[in-house]
């Protein structure tokens, strides 16, 4: 069984979309999306520097566009995803790409919603100087208790010994000086705010308004939610969860437990892949992961699909 996943904010790097524009129709698709969003995705994906693409209002639509661009090379239509994929999910903002791949939203709807999401979360992040940091190693229970003592939120519980803390810059500095027992490193993430915490509550109302006009369809492939790792059968419920998730922790560990329960044998992480496949290598023994970093990985991805899709013999 094949799982298709989309990465979250922080996965972007300068120029990461450059090789994708050599594919037939890719640049035209990105430019059409750019016009619809009033955001130059081609520039940000090819020429912008690290600081420019760190901006939340840029990074979020750029990542969803990248995931969808890569996915449509493998699965040109939603029907192809339904036929070949056993489950889909996204980490944080990657959930917007997953919602389109599952047929809940169209690509255009997902991109317009993520544009609103990025702008709303950027505004919320500007209220107080906040950030996020990944903690590597340590016992989860011990780590969570320590974070709460420092006033930090375990905003991403990623599994495989990785928890991401979020809070004010002062709280993160205190964490750097006082690591939880067993934590080897604290790595500052390339994000501009404390996402999936109470600091993002101002963004929820704006995102609700942006989502109000959407006519969500029910998923055509099992959609696994960040909120609790459960599969969601109703499109309206998916959208409700997408809205609320900006201010609630990501439980990627529970998503991976669901992948196992569903019988996953392979996992493809869409562009710019790497982070989620790294976690899967440690947390999902027996599941073959593949990161779709560049078009050079497409042939390997197609082979994996042929071997592990629901139509494979």
Short mmCIF file of N, CA and C in Angstrom, two decimals, residues 30-204:
data_model
loop_
_atom_site.label_atom_id
_atom_site.label_comp_id
_atom_site.label_asym_id
_atom_site.label_seq_id
_atom_site.Cartn_x
_atom_site.Cartn_y
_atom_site.Cartn_z
N UNK A 30 2.78 26.90 -13.24
CA UNK A 30 3.18 27.76 -12.13
C UNK A 30 2.81 29.21 -12.38
N UNK A 31 2.95 29.66 -13.63
CA UNK A 31 2.62 31.06 -13.94
C UNK A 31 1.12 31.29 -13.85
N UNK A 32 0.33 30.30 -14.24
CA UNK A 32 -1.13 30.43 -14.11
C UNK A 32 -1.52 30.51 -12.64
N UNK A 33 -0.92 29.67 -11.81
CA UNK A 33 -1.18 29.74 -10.37
C UNK A 33 -0.70 31.07 -9.80
N UNK A 34 0.44 31.55 -10.27
CA UNK A 34 0.97 32.83 -9.81
C UNK A 34 -0.01 33.95 -10.08
N UNK A 35 -0.59 33.97 -11.28
CA UNK A 35 -1.56 35.00 -11.63
C UNK A 35 -2.79 34.92 -10.74
N UNK A 36 -3.24 33.69 -10.46
CA UNK A 36 -4.43 33.52 -9.64
C UNK A 36 -4.21 33.97 -8.20
N UNK A 37 -2.98 33.83 -7.72
CA UNK A 37 -2.67 34.15 -6.32
C UNK A 37 -2.07 35.54 -6.15
N UNK A 38 -1.72 36.19 -7.27
CA UNK A 38 -0.98 37.46 -7.22
C UNK A 38 0.33 37.28 -6.44
N UNK A 39 1.02 36.20 -6.77
CA UNK A 39 2.29 35.86 -6.11
C UNK A 39 3.17 35.15 -7.13
N UNK A 40 4.37 35.66 -7.37
CA UNK A 40 5.24 35.12 -8.41
C UNK A 40 5.93 33.85 -7.93
N UNK A 41 5.26 32.72 -8.09
CA UNK A 41 5.80 31.45 -7.63
C UNK A 41 7.07 31.07 -8.38
N UNK A 42 7.17 31.44 -9.64
CA UNK A 42 8.36 31.12 -10.43
C UNK A 42 9.58 31.83 -9.84
N UNK A 43 9.42 33.12 -9.56
CA UNK A 43 10.54 33.86 -8.95
C UNK A 43 10.92 33.27 -7.60
N UNK A 44 9.93 33.05 -6.74
CA UNK A 44 10.25 32.58 -5.39
C UNK A 44 10.81 31.17 -5.40
N UNK A 45 10.42 30.37 -6.37
CA UNK A 45 10.92 29.00 -6.42
C UNK A 45 12.26 28.84 -7.11
N UNK A 46 12.72 29.90 -7.80
CA UNK A 46 13.96 29.76 -8.58
C UNK A 46 15.02 30.80 -8.23
N UNK A 47 14.62 32.04 -7.93
CA UNK A 47 15.60 33.11 -7.78
C UNK A 47 15.65 33.73 -6.39
N UNK A 48 14.62 33.58 -5.61
CA UNK A 48 14.57 34.23 -4.30
C UNK A 48 15.57 33.61 -3.32
N UNK A 49 16.02 34.43 -2.37
CA UNK A 49 16.98 33.93 -1.39
C UNK A 49 16.25 33.33 -0.19
N UNK A 50 17.03 32.82 0.76
CA UNK A 50 16.45 32.09 1.90
C UNK A 50 15.53 32.97 2.74
N UNK A 51 15.90 34.26 2.91
CA UNK A 51 15.06 35.14 3.71
C UNK A 51 13.72 35.40 3.03
N UNK A 52 13.72 35.57 1.71
CA UNK A 52 12.47 35.83 0.99
C UNK A 52 11.50 34.66 1.11
N UNK A 53 12.01 33.45 0.99
CA UNK A 53 11.11 32.29 1.03
C UNK A 53 10.85 31.80 2.45
N UNK A 54 11.45 32.46 3.42
CA UNK A 54 11.14 32.17 4.82
C UNK A 54 9.85 32.88 5.22
N UNK A 55 9.52 33.96 4.53
CA UNK A 55 8.29 34.71 4.78
C UNK A 55 7.09 33.75 4.69
N UNK A 56 6.32 33.69 5.75
CA UNK A 56 5.20 32.75 5.82
C UNK A 56 4.22 32.91 4.67
N UNK A 57 3.94 34.16 4.28
CA UNK A 57 2.97 34.40 3.22
C UNK A 57 3.47 33.93 1.87
N UNK A 58 4.78 33.73 1.75
CA UNK A 58 5.39 33.20 0.52
C UNK A 58 5.61 31.70 0.63
N UNK A 59 6.19 31.27 1.74
CA UNK A 59 6.59 29.87 1.90
C UNK A 59 5.41 28.91 1.76
N UNK A 60 4.28 29.26 2.36
CA UNK A 60 3.16 28.31 2.38
C UNK A 60 2.58 28.04 0.99
N UNK A 61 2.20 29.06 0.22
CA UNK A 61 1.72 28.75 -1.14
C UNK A 61 2.81 28.15 -2.02
N UNK A 62 4.06 28.53 -1.81
CA UNK A 62 5.15 27.97 -2.61
C UNK A 62 5.28 26.47 -2.37
N UNK A 63 5.18 26.04 -1.13
CA UNK A 63 5.31 24.62 -0.81
C UNK A 63 4.13 23.80 -1.33
N UNK A 64 2.93 24.34 -1.21
CA UNK A 64 1.77 23.61 -1.72
C UNK A 64 1.83 23.53 -3.24
N UNK A 65 2.21 24.62 -3.89
CA UNK A 65 2.35 24.60 -5.35
C UNK A 65 3.40 23.58 -5.78
N UNK A 66 4.51 23.52 -5.06
CA UNK A 66 5.58 22.58 -5.40
C UNK A 66 5.10 21.14 -5.26
N UNK A 67 4.39 20.84 -4.17
CA UNK A 67 3.89 19.48 -3.96
C UNK A 67 2.91 19.10 -5.06
N UNK A 68 2.01 20.01 -5.42
CA UNK A 68 1.02 19.70 -6.45
C UNK A 68 1.68 19.59 -7.82
N UNK A 69 2.66 20.44 -8.09
CA UNK A 69 3.38 20.37 -9.36
C UNK A 69 4.03 19.01 -9.53
N UNK A 70 4.69 18.53 -8.47
CA UNK A 70 5.35 17.22 -8.52
C UNK A 70 4.32 16.10 -8.61
N UNK A 71 3.24 16.21 -7.83
CA UNK A 71 2.24 15.16 -7.81
C UNK A 71 1.58 14.97 -9.16
N UNK A 72 1.35 16.06 -9.88
CA UNK A 72 0.67 15.96 -11.17
C UNK A 72 1.58 15.37 -12.24
N UNK A 73 2.87 15.28 -11.98
CA UNK A 73 3.74 14.53 -12.89
C UNK A 73 3.51 13.03 -12.73
N UNK A 74 3.16 12.61 -11.53
CA UNK A 74 2.91 11.19 -11.26
C UNK A 74 1.44 10.82 -11.42
N UNK A 75 0.58 11.75 -11.04
CA UNK A 75 -0.87 11.50 -11.05
C UNK A 75 -1.56 12.70 -11.70
N UNK A 76 -1.70 12.71 -13.00
CA UNK A 76 -2.28 13.87 -13.69
C UNK A 76 -3.69 14.24 -13.22
N UNK A 77 -4.45 13.28 -12.74
CA UNK A 77 -5.83 13.56 -12.33
C UNK A 77 -6.11 12.92 -10.97
N UNK A 78 -7.13 13.46 -10.29
CA UNK A 78 -7.50 12.91 -8.98
C UNK A 78 -7.86 11.44 -9.08
N UNK A 79 -8.45 11.05 -10.21
CA UNK A 79 -8.80 9.64 -10.39
C UNK A 79 -7.57 8.74 -10.34
N UNK A 80 -6.43 9.26 -10.79
CA UNK A 80 -5.19 8.48 -10.76
C UNK A 80 -4.74 8.24 -9.32
N UNK A 81 -4.90 9.28 -8.48
CA UNK A 81 -4.56 9.13 -7.06
C UNK A 81 -5.47 8.08 -6.43
N UNK A 82 -6.76 8.17 -6.71
CA UNK A 82 -7.71 7.22 -6.12
C UNK A 82 -7.40 5.79 -6.51
N UNK A 83 -6.91 5.61 -7.74
CA UNK A 83 -6.63 4.26 -8.24
C UNK A 83 -5.33 3.70 -7.67
N UNK A 84 -4.33 4.54 -7.47
CA UNK A 84 -2.98 4.06 -7.14
C UNK A 84 -2.57 4.22 -5.67
N UNK A 85 -3.17 5.17 -4.96
CA UNK A 85 -2.69 5.54 -3.62
C UNK A 85 -3.62 5.00 -2.55
N UNK A 86 -3.02 4.49 -1.48
CA UNK A 86 -3.81 3.94 -0.38
C UNK A 86 -4.17 4.93 0.69
N UNK A 87 -3.41 6.02 0.81
CA UNK A 87 -3.69 7.08 1.79
C UNK A 87 -2.86 8.30 1.43
N UNK A 88 -3.36 9.46 1.82
CA UNK A 88 -2.61 10.69 1.62
C UNK A 88 -2.68 11.54 2.88
N UNK A 89 -1.62 12.33 3.09
CA UNK A 89 -1.54 13.21 4.26
C UNK A 89 -0.49 14.27 3.98
N UNK A 90 -0.56 15.34 4.73
CA UNK A 90 0.46 16.38 4.62
C UNK A 90 0.85 16.85 6.00
N UNK A 91 2.09 17.28 6.13
CA UNK A 91 2.57 17.79 7.41
C UNK A 91 2.31 19.29 7.47
N UNK A 92 1.47 19.72 8.41
CA UNK A 92 1.16 21.14 8.57
C UNK A 92 0.58 21.71 7.28
N UNK A 93 1.22 22.70 6.67
CA UNK A 93 0.68 23.29 5.45
C UNK A 93 0.57 22.27 4.32
N UNK A 94 1.34 21.20 4.40
CA UNK A 94 1.23 20.13 3.41
C UNK A 94 -0.15 19.50 3.37
N UNK A 95 -0.94 19.70 4.43
CA UNK A 95 -2.31 19.18 4.43
C UNK A 95 -3.16 19.81 3.32
N UNK A 96 -2.83 21.05 2.94
CA UNK A 96 -3.59 21.69 1.86
C UNK A 96 -3.35 20.97 0.54
N UNK A 97 -2.10 20.58 0.29
CA UNK A 97 -1.80 19.79 -0.91
C UNK A 97 -2.49 18.44 -0.84
N UNK A 98 -2.45 17.81 0.33
CA UNK A 98 -3.09 16.50 0.49
C UNK A 98 -4.59 16.58 0.25
N UNK A 99 -5.21 17.69 0.66
CA UNK A 99 -6.66 17.83 0.46
C UNK A 99 -7.01 17.87 -1.02
N UNK A 100 -6.13 18.49 -1.83
CA UNK A 100 -6.36 18.52 -3.28
C UNK A 100 -6.12 17.15 -3.89
N UNK A 101 -5.08 16.48 -3.45
CA UNK A 101 -4.77 15.16 -3.98
C UNK A 101 -5.88 14.15 -3.65
N UNK A 102 -6.53 14.35 -2.51
CA UNK A 102 -7.62 13.46 -2.11
C UNK A 102 -8.94 13.85 -2.76
N UNK A 103 -8.94 14.93 -3.54
CA UNK A 103 -10.15 15.33 -4.24
C UNK A 103 -11.11 16.17 -3.42
N UNK A 104 -10.71 16.59 -2.21
CA UNK A 104 -11.58 17.41 -1.36
C UNK A 104 -11.71 18.81 -1.96
N UNK A 105 -10.59 19.38 -2.37
CA UNK A 105 -10.53 20.69 -3.02
C UNK A 105 -9.88 20.52 -4.39
N UNK A 106 -10.13 21.43 -5.28
CA UNK A 106 -9.37 21.47 -6.53
C UNK A 106 -7.99 22.05 -6.22
N UNK A 107 -7.06 21.89 -7.16
CA UNK A 107 -5.74 22.48 -6.98
C UNK A 107 -5.86 23.99 -6.77
N UNK A 108 -6.68 24.64 -7.59
CA UNK A 108 -6.84 26.09 -7.49
C UNK A 108 -7.44 26.49 -6.15
N UNK A 109 -8.43 25.74 -5.67
CA UNK A 109 -9.03 26.06 -4.37
C UNK A 109 -8.03 25.89 -3.25
N UNK A 110 -7.25 24.82 -3.29
CA UNK A 110 -6.24 24.59 -2.24
C UNK A 110 -5.21 25.72 -2.23
N UNK A 111 -4.80 26.17 -3.41
CA UNK A 111 -3.80 27.23 -3.48
C UNK A 111 -4.36 28.57 -3.00
N UNK A 112 -5.61 28.87 -3.34
CA UNK A 112 -6.21 30.11 -2.86
C UNK A 112 -6.39 30.08 -1.34
N UNK A 113 -6.75 28.91 -0.82
CA UNK A 113 -6.91 28.80 0.63
C UNK A 113 -5.57 28.90 1.34
N UNK A 114 -4.53 28.31 0.77
CA UNK A 114 -3.23 28.40 1.42
C UNK A 114 -2.65 29.81 1.31
N UNK A 115 -3.01 30.53 0.25
CA UNK A 115 -2.59 31.93 0.17
C UNK A 115 -3.20 32.73 1.31
N UNK A 116 -4.49 32.51 1.56
CA UNK A 116 -5.15 33.18 2.68
C UNK A 116 -4.55 32.73 4.02
N UNK A 117 -4.23 31.44 4.11
CA UNK A 117 -3.62 30.90 5.33
C UNK A 117 -2.28 31.56 5.61
N UNK A 118 -1.43 31.64 4.58
CA UNK A 118 -0.11 32.22 4.77
C UNK A 118 -0.17 33.67 5.19
N UNK A 119 -1.07 34.44 4.55
CA UNK A 119 -1.20 35.85 4.91
C UNK A 119 -1.72 36.01 6.34
N UNK A 120 -2.72 35.21 6.71
CA UNK A 120 -3.29 35.31 8.05
C UNK A 120 -2.29 34.90 9.12
N UNK A 121 -1.52 33.86 8.85
CA UNK A 121 -0.55 33.40 9.84
C UNK A 121 0.64 34.36 9.93
N UNK A 122 1.00 34.99 8.82
CA UNK A 122 2.07 35.99 8.84
C UNK A 122 1.65 37.18 9.70
N UNK A 123 0.39 37.59 9.56
CA UNK A 123 -0.11 38.70 10.38
C UNK A 123 -0.11 38.31 11.86
N UNK A 124 -0.52 37.09 12.15
CA UNK A 124 -0.53 36.64 13.54
C UNK A 124 0.88 36.56 14.10
N UNK A 125 1.82 36.12 13.26
CA UNK A 125 3.21 35.99 13.71
C UNK A 125 3.85 37.34 13.99
N UNK A 126 3.34 38.40 13.34
CA UNK A 126 3.92 39.73 13.52
C UNK A 126 3.53 40.37 14.84
N UNK A 127 2.54 39.81 15.52
CA UNK A 127 2.08 40.40 16.78
C UNK A 127 3.15 40.26 17.87
N UNK A 128 3.77 39.10 17.94
CA UNK A 128 4.81 38.81 18.92
C UNK A 128 5.95 38.07 18.23
N UNK A 129 7.19 38.35 18.62
CA UNK A 129 8.32 37.65 18.01
C UNK A 129 8.37 36.22 18.54
N UNK A 130 8.09 35.29 17.64
CA UNK A 130 8.03 33.88 18.03
C UNK A 130 8.77 33.03 17.01
N UNK A 131 8.96 31.76 17.32
CA UNK A 131 9.64 30.86 16.40
C UNK A 131 9.44 29.41 16.81
N UNK A 132 10.19 28.53 16.15
CA UNK A 132 10.09 27.10 16.41
C UNK A 132 11.47 26.47 16.37
N UNK A 133 11.65 25.39 17.09
CA UNK A 133 12.92 24.68 17.12
C UNK A 133 12.67 23.18 17.27
N UNK A 134 13.42 22.39 16.53
CA UNK A 134 13.30 20.94 16.60
C UNK A 134 14.23 20.39 17.66
N UNK A 135 13.72 19.47 18.47
CA UNK A 135 14.52 18.81 19.49
C UNK A 135 14.80 17.39 19.03
N UNK A 136 16.04 17.03 18.98
CA UNK A 136 16.44 15.72 18.50
C UNK A 136 16.87 14.85 19.66
N UNK A 137 16.23 13.68 19.79
CA UNK A 137 16.55 12.77 20.88
C UNK A 137 15.69 13.03 22.10
N UNK A 138 15.89 12.22 23.11
CA UNK A 138 15.16 12.38 24.36
C UNK A 138 13.88 11.58 24.42
N UNK A 139 13.34 11.45 25.62
CA UNK A 139 12.08 10.75 25.84
C UNK A 139 10.93 11.73 25.63
N UNK A 140 9.92 11.38 24.82
CA UNK A 140 8.84 12.32 24.53
C UNK A 140 8.14 12.87 25.77
N UNK A 141 7.81 12.01 26.71
CA UNK A 141 7.10 12.48 27.89
C UNK A 141 7.95 13.47 28.70
N UNK A 142 9.24 13.13 28.85
CA UNK A 142 10.14 14.03 29.58
C UNK A 142 10.28 15.35 28.85
N UNK A 143 10.40 15.28 27.52
CA UNK A 143 10.57 16.49 26.73
C UNK A 143 9.35 17.38 26.81
N UNK A 144 8.16 16.81 26.65
CA UNK A 144 6.93 17.61 26.69
C UNK A 144 6.77 18.29 28.04
N UNK A 145 7.04 17.58 29.12
CA UNK A 145 6.94 18.17 30.45
C UNK A 145 7.90 19.34 30.61
N UNK A 146 9.12 19.18 30.08
CA UNK A 146 10.12 20.24 30.17
C UNK A 146 9.69 21.47 29.36
N UNK A 147 9.13 21.23 28.18
CA UNK A 147 8.68 22.35 27.35
C UNK A 147 7.57 23.12 28.06
N UNK A 148 6.65 22.40 28.63
CA UNK A 148 5.54 23.07 29.31
C UNK A 148 6.05 23.88 30.51
N UNK A 149 7.08 23.40 31.17
CA UNK A 149 7.67 24.14 32.29
C UNK A 149 8.25 25.48 31.81
N UNK A 150 8.78 25.49 30.59
CA UNK A 150 9.36 26.71 30.02
C UNK A 150 8.32 27.59 29.33
N UNK A 151 7.06 27.14 29.31
CA UNK A 151 6.00 27.91 28.66
C UNK A 151 5.92 27.68 27.17
N UNK A 152 6.62 26.66 26.66
CA UNK A 152 6.63 26.33 25.23
C UNK A 152 5.56 25.30 24.91
N UNK A 153 5.17 25.26 23.63
CA UNK A 153 4.19 24.29 23.16
C UNK A 153 4.86 23.22 22.31
N UNK A 154 4.58 21.93 22.54
CA UNK A 154 5.05 20.88 21.63
C UNK A 154 4.21 20.92 20.36
N UNK A 155 4.57 21.83 19.44
CA UNK A 155 3.71 22.16 18.31
C UNK A 155 3.68 21.06 17.25
N UNK A 156 4.78 20.34 17.09
CA UNK A 156 4.84 19.19 16.18
C UNK A 156 5.36 18.00 16.97
N UNK A 157 4.57 16.96 17.09
CA UNK A 157 5.06 15.70 17.67
C UNK A 157 5.23 14.77 16.47
N UNK A 158 6.48 14.67 16.00
CA UNK A 158 6.75 14.05 14.70
C UNK A 158 7.06 12.57 14.76
N UNK A 159 7.30 12.03 15.96
CA UNK A 159 7.70 10.63 16.06
C UNK A 159 9.18 10.48 15.81
N UNK A 160 9.67 9.26 15.97
CA UNK A 160 11.10 8.95 15.76
C UNK A 160 11.99 9.85 16.61
N UNK A 161 11.52 10.20 17.81
CA UNK A 161 12.34 10.98 18.72
C UNK A 161 12.42 12.45 18.39
N UNK A 162 11.53 12.97 17.56
CA UNK A 162 11.59 14.39 17.20
C UNK A 162 10.33 15.12 17.62
N UNK A 163 10.52 16.18 18.39
CA UNK A 163 9.44 17.07 18.80
C UNK A 163 9.87 18.49 18.44
N UNK A 164 8.93 19.30 17.95
CA UNK A 164 9.23 20.69 17.62
C UNK A 164 8.54 21.57 18.66
N UNK A 165 9.35 22.41 19.29
CA UNK A 165 8.84 23.36 20.28
C UNK A 165 8.54 24.69 19.62
N UNK A 166 7.53 25.39 20.14
CA UNK A 166 7.18 26.70 19.59
C UNK A 166 6.82 27.65 20.73
N UNK A 167 7.20 28.91 20.54
CA UNK A 167 6.92 29.92 21.55
C UNK A 167 7.65 31.20 21.24
N UNK A 168 7.78 32.04 22.23
CA UNK A 168 8.48 33.32 22.03
C UNK A 168 9.98 33.07 21.88
N UNK A 169 10.67 34.06 21.32
CA UNK A 169 12.11 33.92 21.16
C UNK A 169 12.82 33.80 22.50
N UNK A 170 12.28 34.47 23.52
CA UNK A 170 12.87 34.36 24.85
C UNK A 170 12.71 32.94 25.39
N UNK A 171 11.56 32.35 25.19
CA UNK A 171 11.34 30.97 25.64
C UNK A 171 12.24 30.00 24.90
N UNK A 172 12.44 30.22 23.60
CA UNK A 172 13.31 29.35 22.82
C UNK A 172 14.77 29.50 23.24
N UNK A 173 15.16 30.71 23.60
CA UNK A 173 16.52 30.93 24.11
C UNK A 173 16.72 30.18 25.43
N UNK A 174 15.70 30.19 26.27
CA UNK A 174 15.77 29.45 27.54
C UNK A 174 15.89 27.96 27.29
N UNK A 175 15.21 27.48 26.26
CA UNK A 175 15.30 26.06 25.89
C UNK A 175 16.71 25.70 25.44
N UNK A 176 17.31 26.56 24.64
CA UNK A 176 18.67 26.31 24.17
C UNK A 176 19.65 26.21 25.35
N UNK A 177 19.40 27.02 26.36
CA UNK A 177 20.28 27.02 27.54
C UNK A 177 19.95 25.90 28.51
N UNK A 178 18.75 25.34 28.40
CA UNK A 178 18.30 24.33 29.36
C UNK A 178 17.55 23.25 28.60
N UNK A 179 18.28 22.37 27.93
CA UNK A 179 17.67 21.31 27.12
C UNK A 179 17.05 20.24 28.02
N UNK A 180 15.98 19.60 27.55
CA UNK A 180 15.43 18.47 28.30
C UNK A 180 16.45 17.33 28.37
N UNK A 181 16.34 16.54 29.40
CA UNK A 181 17.24 15.39 29.56
C UNK A 181 17.16 14.47 28.34
N UNK A 182 18.33 14.12 27.79
CA UNK A 182 18.40 13.21 26.67
C UNK A 182 18.36 13.86 25.30
N UNK A 183 17.99 15.13 25.22
CA UNK A 183 17.94 15.83 23.93
C UNK A 183 19.37 16.18 23.50
N UNK A 184 19.73 15.75 22.29
CA UNK A 184 21.08 15.97 21.79
C UNK A 184 21.28 17.36 21.20
N UNK A 185 20.27 17.80 20.46
CA UNK A 185 20.41 19.09 19.76
C UNK A 185 19.08 19.82 19.74
N UNK A 186 19.16 21.14 19.68
CA UNK A 186 18.01 22.00 19.45
C UNK A 186 18.30 22.77 18.17
N UNK A 187 17.48 22.56 17.14
CA UNK A 187 17.73 23.14 15.82
C UNK A 187 16.66 24.16 15.48
N UNK A 188 17.05 25.41 15.32
CA UNK A 188 16.11 26.46 14.95
C UNK A 188 15.58 26.22 13.54
N UNK A 189 14.26 26.32 13.36
CA UNK A 189 13.65 26.05 12.07
C UNK A 189 13.50 27.33 11.25
N UNK A 190 13.44 27.15 9.93
CA UNK A 190 13.33 28.28 9.00
C UNK A 190 11.86 28.69 8.84
N UNK A 191 11.28 29.13 9.95
CA UNK A 191 9.90 29.59 9.94
C UNK A 191 9.85 30.94 10.66
N UNK A 192 8.76 31.67 10.46
CA UNK A 192 8.68 33.03 10.97
C UNK A 192 7.67 33.19 12.10
N UNK A 193 7.34 32.11 12.78
CA UNK A 193 6.38 32.24 13.86
C UNK A 193 6.17 30.94 14.60
N UNK A 194 5.42 31.03 15.70
CA UNK A 194 5.11 29.85 16.51
C UNK A 194 3.81 29.23 15.99
N UNK A 195 3.94 28.48 14.91
CA UNK A 195 2.77 27.88 14.29
C UNK A 195 2.22 26.75 15.15
N UNK A 196 0.93 26.50 14.99
CA UNK A 196 0.23 25.43 15.71
C UNK A 196 0.26 25.64 17.22
N UNK A 197 0.14 26.92 17.61
CA UNK A 197 0.06 27.29 19.02
C UNK A 197 -1.01 28.37 19.17
N UNK A 198 -1.21 28.78 20.41
CA UNK A 198 -2.18 29.85 20.69
C UNK A 198 -1.81 31.16 20.00
N UNK A 199 -0.53 31.32 19.63
CA UNK A 199 -0.11 32.54 18.95
C UNK A 199 -0.77 32.68 17.58
N UNK A 200 -1.29 31.59 17.04
CA UNK A 200 -1.93 31.61 15.72
C UNK A 200 -3.45 31.74 15.79
N UNK A 201 -4.02 31.90 16.98
CA UNK A 201 -5.48 32.01 17.09
C UNK A 201 -6.07 33.16 16.26
N UNK A 202 -5.38 34.32 16.14
CA UNK A 202 -5.95 35.39 15.31
C UNK A 202 -6.13 34.98 13.84
N UNK A 203 -5.38 33.97 13.39
CA UNK A 203 -5.48 33.55 11.99
C UNK A 203 -6.70 32.65 11.74
N UNK A 204 -7.22 32.03 12.78
CA UNK A 204 -8.30 31.05 12.60
C UNK A 204 -9.55 31.70 12.02
#
